[in-house]
Coordinates of C-alpha atoms (C1' of nucleotides) in Angstrom, one line a residue:
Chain A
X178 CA 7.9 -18.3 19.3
X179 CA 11.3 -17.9 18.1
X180 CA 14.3 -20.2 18.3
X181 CA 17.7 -20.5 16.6
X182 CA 17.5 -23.1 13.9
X183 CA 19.4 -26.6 14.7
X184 CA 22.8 -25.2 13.5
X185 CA 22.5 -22.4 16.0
X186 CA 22.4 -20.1 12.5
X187 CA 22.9 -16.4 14.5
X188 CA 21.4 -14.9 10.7
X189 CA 18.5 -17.4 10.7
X190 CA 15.4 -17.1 12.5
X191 CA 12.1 -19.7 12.5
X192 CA 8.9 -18.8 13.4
X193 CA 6.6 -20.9 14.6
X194 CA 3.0 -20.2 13.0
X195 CA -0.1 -21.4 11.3
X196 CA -1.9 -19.5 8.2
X197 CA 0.4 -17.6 7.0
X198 CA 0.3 -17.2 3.4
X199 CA 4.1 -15.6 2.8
X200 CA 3.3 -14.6 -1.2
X201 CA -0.1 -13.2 -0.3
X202 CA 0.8 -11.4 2.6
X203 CA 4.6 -10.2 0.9
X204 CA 3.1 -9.6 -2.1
X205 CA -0.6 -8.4 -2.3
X206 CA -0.1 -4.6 -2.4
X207 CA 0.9 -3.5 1.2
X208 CA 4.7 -3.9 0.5
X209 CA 6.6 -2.7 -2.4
X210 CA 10.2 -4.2 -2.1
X211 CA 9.5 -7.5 -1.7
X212 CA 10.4 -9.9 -4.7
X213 CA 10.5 -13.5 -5.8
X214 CA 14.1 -14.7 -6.3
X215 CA 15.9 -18.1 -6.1
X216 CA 13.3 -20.0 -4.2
X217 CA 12.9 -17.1 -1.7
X218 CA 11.4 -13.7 -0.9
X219 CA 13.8 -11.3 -0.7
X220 CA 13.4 -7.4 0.6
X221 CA 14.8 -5.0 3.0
X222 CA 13.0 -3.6 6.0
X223 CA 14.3 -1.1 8.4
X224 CA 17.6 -0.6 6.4
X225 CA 17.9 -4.4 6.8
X226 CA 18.1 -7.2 4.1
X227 CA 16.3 -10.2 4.5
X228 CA 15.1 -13.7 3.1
X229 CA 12.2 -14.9 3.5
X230 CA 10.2 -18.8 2.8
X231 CA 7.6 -20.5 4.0
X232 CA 8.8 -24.0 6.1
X233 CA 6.7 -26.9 7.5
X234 CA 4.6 -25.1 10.1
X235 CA 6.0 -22.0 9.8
X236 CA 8.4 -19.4 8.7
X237 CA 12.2 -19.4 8.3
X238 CA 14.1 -15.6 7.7
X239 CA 17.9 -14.6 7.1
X240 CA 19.3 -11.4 7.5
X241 CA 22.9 -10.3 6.4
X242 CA 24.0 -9.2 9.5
X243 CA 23.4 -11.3 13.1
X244 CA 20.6 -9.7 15.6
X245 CA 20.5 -9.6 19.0
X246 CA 16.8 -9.8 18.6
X247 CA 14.1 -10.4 16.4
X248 CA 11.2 -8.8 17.6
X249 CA 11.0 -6.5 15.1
X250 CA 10.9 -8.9 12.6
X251 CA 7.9 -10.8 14.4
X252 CA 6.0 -7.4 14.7
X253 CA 6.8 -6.3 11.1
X254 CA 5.2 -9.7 9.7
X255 CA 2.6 -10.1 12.4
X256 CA 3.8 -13.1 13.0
X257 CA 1.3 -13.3 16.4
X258 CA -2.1 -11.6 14.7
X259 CA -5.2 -13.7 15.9
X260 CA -6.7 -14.7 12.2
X261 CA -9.4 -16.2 13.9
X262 CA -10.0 -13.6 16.0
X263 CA -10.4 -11.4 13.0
X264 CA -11.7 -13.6 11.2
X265 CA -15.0 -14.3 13.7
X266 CA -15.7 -10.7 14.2
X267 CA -16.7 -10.1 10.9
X268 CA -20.5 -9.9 9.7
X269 CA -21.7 -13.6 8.3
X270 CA -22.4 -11.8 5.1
X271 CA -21.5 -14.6 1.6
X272 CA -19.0 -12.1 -0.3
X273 CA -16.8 -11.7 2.8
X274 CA -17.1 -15.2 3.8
X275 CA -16.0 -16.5 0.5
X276 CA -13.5 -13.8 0.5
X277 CA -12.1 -14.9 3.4
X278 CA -11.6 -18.3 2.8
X279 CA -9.8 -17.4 -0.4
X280 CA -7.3 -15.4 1.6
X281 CA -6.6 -18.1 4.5
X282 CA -3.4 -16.7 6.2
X283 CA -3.2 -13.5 4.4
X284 CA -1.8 -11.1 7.0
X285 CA -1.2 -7.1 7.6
X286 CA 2.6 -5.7 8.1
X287 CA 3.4 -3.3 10.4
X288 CA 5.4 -1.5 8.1
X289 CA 7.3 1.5 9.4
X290 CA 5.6 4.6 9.1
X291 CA 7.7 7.1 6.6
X292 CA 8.4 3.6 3.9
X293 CA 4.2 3.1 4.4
X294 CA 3.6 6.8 3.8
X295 CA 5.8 7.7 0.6
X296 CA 4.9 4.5 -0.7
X297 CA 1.6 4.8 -1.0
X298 CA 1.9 8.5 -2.0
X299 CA 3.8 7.4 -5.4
X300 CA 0.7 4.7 -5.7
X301 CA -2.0 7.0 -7.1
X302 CA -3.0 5.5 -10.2
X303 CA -0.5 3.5 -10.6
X304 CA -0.5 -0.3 -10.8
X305 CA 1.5 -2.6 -8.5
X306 CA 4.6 -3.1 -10.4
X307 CA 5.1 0.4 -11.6
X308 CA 4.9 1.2 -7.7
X309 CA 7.5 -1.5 -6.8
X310 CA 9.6 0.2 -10.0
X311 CA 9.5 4.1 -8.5
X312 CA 10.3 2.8 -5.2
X313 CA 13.2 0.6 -6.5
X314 CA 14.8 3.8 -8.0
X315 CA 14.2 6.4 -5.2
X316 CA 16.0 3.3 -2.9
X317 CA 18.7 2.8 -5.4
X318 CA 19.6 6.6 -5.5
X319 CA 18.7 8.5 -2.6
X320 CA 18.7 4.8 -0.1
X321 CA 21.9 4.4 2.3
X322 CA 23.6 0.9 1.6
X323 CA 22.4 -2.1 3.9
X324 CA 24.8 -5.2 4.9
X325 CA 24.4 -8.2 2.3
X326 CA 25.7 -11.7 1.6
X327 CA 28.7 -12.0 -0.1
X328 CA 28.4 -11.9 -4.0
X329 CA 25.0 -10.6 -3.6
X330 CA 24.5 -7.1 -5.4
X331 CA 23.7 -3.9 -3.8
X332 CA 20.7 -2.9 -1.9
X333 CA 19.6 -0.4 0.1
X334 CA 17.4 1.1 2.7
X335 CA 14.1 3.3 2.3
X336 CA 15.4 7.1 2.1
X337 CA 14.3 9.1 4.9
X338 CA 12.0 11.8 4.8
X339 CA 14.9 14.4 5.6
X340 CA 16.9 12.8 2.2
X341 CA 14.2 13.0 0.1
X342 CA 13.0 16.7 1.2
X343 CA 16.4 17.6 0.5
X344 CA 16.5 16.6 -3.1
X345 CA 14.6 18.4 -6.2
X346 CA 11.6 17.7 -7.4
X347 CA 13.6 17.1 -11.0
X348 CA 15.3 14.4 -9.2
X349 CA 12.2 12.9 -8.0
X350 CA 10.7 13.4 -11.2
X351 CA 13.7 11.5 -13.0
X352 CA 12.5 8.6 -10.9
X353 CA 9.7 8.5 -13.2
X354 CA 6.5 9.3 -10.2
X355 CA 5.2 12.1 -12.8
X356 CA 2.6 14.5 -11.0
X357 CA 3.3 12.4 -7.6
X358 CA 6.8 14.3 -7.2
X359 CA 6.1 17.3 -5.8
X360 CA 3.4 15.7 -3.5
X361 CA 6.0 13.6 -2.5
X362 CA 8.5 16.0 -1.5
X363 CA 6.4 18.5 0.4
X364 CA 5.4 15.5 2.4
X365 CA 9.0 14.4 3.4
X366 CA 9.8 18.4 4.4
X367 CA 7.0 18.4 6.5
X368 CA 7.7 15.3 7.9
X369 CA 11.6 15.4 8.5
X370 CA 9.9 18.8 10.5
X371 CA 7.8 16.8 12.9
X372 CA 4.6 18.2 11.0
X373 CA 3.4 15.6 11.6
X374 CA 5.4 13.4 14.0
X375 CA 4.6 10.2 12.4
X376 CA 6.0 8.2 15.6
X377 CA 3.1 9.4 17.9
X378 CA 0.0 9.2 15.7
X379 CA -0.2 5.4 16.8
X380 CA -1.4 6.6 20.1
X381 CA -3.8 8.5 18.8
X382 CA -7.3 8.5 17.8
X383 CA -8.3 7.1 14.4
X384 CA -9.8 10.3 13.4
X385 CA -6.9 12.5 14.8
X386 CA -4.2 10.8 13.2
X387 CA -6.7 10.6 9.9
X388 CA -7.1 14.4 9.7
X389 CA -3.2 14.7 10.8
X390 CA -2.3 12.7 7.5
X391 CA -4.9 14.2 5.2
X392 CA -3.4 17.9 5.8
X393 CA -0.2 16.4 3.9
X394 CA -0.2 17.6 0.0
X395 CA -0.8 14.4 -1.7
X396 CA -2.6 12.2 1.0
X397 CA -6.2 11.6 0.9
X398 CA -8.9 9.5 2.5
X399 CA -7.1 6.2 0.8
X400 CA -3.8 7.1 1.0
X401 CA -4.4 7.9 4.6
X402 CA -6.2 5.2 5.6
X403 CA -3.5 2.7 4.0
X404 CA -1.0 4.1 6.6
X405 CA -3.0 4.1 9.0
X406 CA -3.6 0.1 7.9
X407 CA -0.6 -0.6 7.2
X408 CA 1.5 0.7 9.3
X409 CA 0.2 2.4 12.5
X410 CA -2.1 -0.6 13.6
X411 CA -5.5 1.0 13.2
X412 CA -7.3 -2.0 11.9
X413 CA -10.5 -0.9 11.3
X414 CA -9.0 1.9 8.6
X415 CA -10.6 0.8 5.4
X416 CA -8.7 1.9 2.0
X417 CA -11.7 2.7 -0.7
X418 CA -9.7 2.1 -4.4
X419 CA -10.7 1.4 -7.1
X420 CA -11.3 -2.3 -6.5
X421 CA -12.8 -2.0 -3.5
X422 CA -15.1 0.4 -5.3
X423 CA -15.9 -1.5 -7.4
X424 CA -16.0 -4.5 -5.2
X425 CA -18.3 -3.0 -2.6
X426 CA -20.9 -1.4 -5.2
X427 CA -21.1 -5.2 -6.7
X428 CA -21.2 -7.3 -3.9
X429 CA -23.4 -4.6 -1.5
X430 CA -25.4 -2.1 -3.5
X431 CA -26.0 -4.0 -6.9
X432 CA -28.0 -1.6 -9.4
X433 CA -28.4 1.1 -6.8
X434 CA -26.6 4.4 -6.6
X435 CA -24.1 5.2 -3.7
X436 CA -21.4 7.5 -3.1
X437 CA -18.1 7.5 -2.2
X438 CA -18.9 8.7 1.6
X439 CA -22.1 6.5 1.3
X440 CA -19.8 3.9 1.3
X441 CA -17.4 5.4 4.0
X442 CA -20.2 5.3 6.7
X443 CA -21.2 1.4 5.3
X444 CA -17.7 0.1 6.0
X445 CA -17.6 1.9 9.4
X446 CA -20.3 0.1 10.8
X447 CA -20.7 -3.4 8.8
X448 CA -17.3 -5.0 9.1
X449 CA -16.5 -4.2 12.7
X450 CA -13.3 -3.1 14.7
X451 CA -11.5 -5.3 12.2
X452 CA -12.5 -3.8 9.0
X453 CA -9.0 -3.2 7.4
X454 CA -8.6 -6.9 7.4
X455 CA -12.2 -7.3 5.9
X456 CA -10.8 -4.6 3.3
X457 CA -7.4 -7.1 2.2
X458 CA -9.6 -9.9 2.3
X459 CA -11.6 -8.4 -0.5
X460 CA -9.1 -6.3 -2.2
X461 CA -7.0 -9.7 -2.5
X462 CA -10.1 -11.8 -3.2
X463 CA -11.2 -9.4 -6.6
X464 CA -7.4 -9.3 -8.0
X465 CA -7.5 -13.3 -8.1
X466 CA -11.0 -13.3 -9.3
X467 CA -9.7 -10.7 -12.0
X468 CA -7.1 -13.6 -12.5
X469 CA -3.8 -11.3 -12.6
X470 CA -0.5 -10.2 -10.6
X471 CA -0.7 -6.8 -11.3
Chain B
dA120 C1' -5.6 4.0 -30.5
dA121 C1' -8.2 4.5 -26.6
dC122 C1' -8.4 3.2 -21.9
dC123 C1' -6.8 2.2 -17.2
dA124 C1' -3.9 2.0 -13.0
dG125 C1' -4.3 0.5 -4.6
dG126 C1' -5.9 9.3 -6.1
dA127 C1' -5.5 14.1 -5.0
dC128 C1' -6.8 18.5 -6.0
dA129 C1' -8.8 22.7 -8.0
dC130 C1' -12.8 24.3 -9.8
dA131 C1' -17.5 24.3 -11.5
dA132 C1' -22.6 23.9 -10.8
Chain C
dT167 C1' -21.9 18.8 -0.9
dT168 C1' -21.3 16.1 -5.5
dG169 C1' -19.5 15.9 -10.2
dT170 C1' -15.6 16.6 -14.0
dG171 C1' -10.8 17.7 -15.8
dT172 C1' -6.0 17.5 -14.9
dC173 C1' -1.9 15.8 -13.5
dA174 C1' 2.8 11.6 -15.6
dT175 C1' 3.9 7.3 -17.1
dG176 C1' 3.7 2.7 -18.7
dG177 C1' 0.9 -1.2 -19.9
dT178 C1' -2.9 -3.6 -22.3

DNA sequence: AACCAGGACACAA
DNA sequence: TTGTGTCATGGT
C-alpha cells in the first residue's frame, strides 16, 4: 500500500513492504542508471527522477515533480511480487537454496521495454560499470531533460528508439559501445518502425516474443531473454552468461560435458514457472561469492 | 602483457 | 548442429 508520508509530502511516497533488498535489487545488473549518492539511490525511470532508501518496514521514494499516482512506480519496483511464492516453487535442490537465502528480498523490475532492450544490447561483454558508463553518455547526449530538485545537476531520460535511429552510428560509436553501435542502431530503426511493437509482445507467448526479439541485429538468446526478464514479465526467461555458465556447469553438471542448449532445456524444466528469479538468485549469489561490485 | 567482461555473428568442419 | 575468430573498449 501506498500513503502520503506524515507531512502530506505530494513528491514523497512510502511503501509498505517486507524483503526488499533496495541495493541488490537497484543494483545487481538489471538496471543501469541507478547510483549511490548522499545516503540515497538515485535514478531516472520513465523520463522521471527519483530517490530512492530503504525505511523501517519499507520503502520511501521522491520524485522532482508531484504525481497524481504512483502505480507505476509500485509496478516498476515490484513492490507487490510474492517472494515466497517464488521462492516455494523452486526445486529443493542445496545451490539454489543457499542461493536464495543469500538474496532474501532481491527483486525483478519491470523496466520499460525500449531502456531494457538497448541496455542490454550495449551489455555484451562488457562489465557492469562500463554498461552503466555507455548508458550514462547516450542519456546525457541524445536523453530529453527530466524535472529535478533545485541545485541538483542535469539529468535526463532514456532516448527513444526513434532518437537514437536517427543519429549515426559515429555518434553512437563516440559513446564509446565499440562493435555494439551499429547493432544498436539497427535495433532502434526497427523499433521506432513497430518491427517489432515492443508494447504488445507482453501478451504474447514466451516463444513468440523470444523469436520476435532474436530477429533484431544484435539480440540473442541472453540478450533476449533479459528483456523478456526484465522487463516484459515472463518470469520463467532464464539469461545464460557467463556466470550463470559457469554457475550451472559447477553446481549441476560437475566434471561432465554440456552444451549451451543442454543447458537451455535443464533450466526449462528444473526451476519451474519462476525460473528467471531462480536465474538472479544465482547470478547475484556467484558475484558475492566472487567477492566484487563489478 | 595477456586475459576477461550479464554476446552476437559469420564461417568453418 | 557444434566449435572458433572477430568485433571495441577499459579494467585487472
Amino acid at each position: 500500500m501506498a500513503f502520503a508520508n506524515p507531512a502530506n509530502d505530494p513528491l514523497t511516497v512510502r511503501f509498505t513492504v517486507a524483503d526488499y533488498d533496495l541495493p541488490a535489487t537497484l543494483n545487481s545488473g538489471q538496471a543501469f542508471r541507478w547510483h549511490f549518492e548522499d545516503g540515497a539511490w538515485e535514478g531516472v525511470v520513465a523520463g522521471r527522477w527519483l530517490q530512492a532508501r530503504s525505511e523501517v518496514g519499507g520503502l520511501a521514494v521522491r520524485a522532482a515533480q508531484p504525481q497524481r499516482s504512483w502505480d507505476w512506480l509500485r509496478h516498476y519496483l515490484a513492490v507487490e511480487e510474492n517472494l515466497r511464492a517464488m521462492v516455494a516453487s523452486f526445486p529443493p535442490d542445496p545451490p539454489l537454496q543457499a542461493a536464495v537465502v543469500a538474496c532474501r528480498g532481491l527483486r525483478l523490475l519491470r523496466q520499460e521495454p525500449w531502456e531494457c532492450l538497448a541496455s542490454f544490447i550495449l551489455s555484451s561483454t562488457k562489465q557492469i560499470p562500463q554498461i552503466q558508463q555507455i548508458v550514462a553518455r547516450l542519456c546525457e547526449r541524445y536523453g530529453e531533460p527530466v524535472a529535478v530538485p533545485d541545485e541538483h545537476r542535469p539529468e535526463f531520460a532514456f532516448p527513444s528508439a526513434a532518437r537514437l535511429a536517427a543519429c549515426t552510428e559515429a555518434e553512437l560509436r563516440d559513446c564509446r559501445m565499440g562493435f555494439r553501435a551499429r547493432y544498436l542502431r539497427e535495433t532502434a530503426g526497427r523499433v521506432a518502425a513497430g518491427d517489432p511493437d515492443l508494447s504488445t509482445l507482453a501478451s504474447r507467448s514466451l516463444p513468440e516474443a523470444r523469436e520476435a526479439l532474436m530477429s533484431l541485429p544484435g539480440v540473442g538468446r541472453k540478450i533476449a531473454d533479459c528483456a523478456l526478464l526484465f522487463s516484459l514479465g515472463f518470469s520463467a526467461a532464464f539469461p545464460v552468461d557467463v556466470w550463470i555458465l559457469k554457475a550451472l556447469r559447477q553446481l549441476y553438471f560437475p566434471r561432465r560435458r554440456v552444451t549451451l542448449r543442454g543447458l537451455h532445456a535443464f533450466t526449462e524444466t528444473h526451476f519451474g514457472p519462476y525460473a528467471g528469479y531462480a536465474q538472479q538468485c544465482l547470478f547475484h549469489w556467484m558475484r558475492q561469492q566472487a567477492g566484487r561490485v563489478t
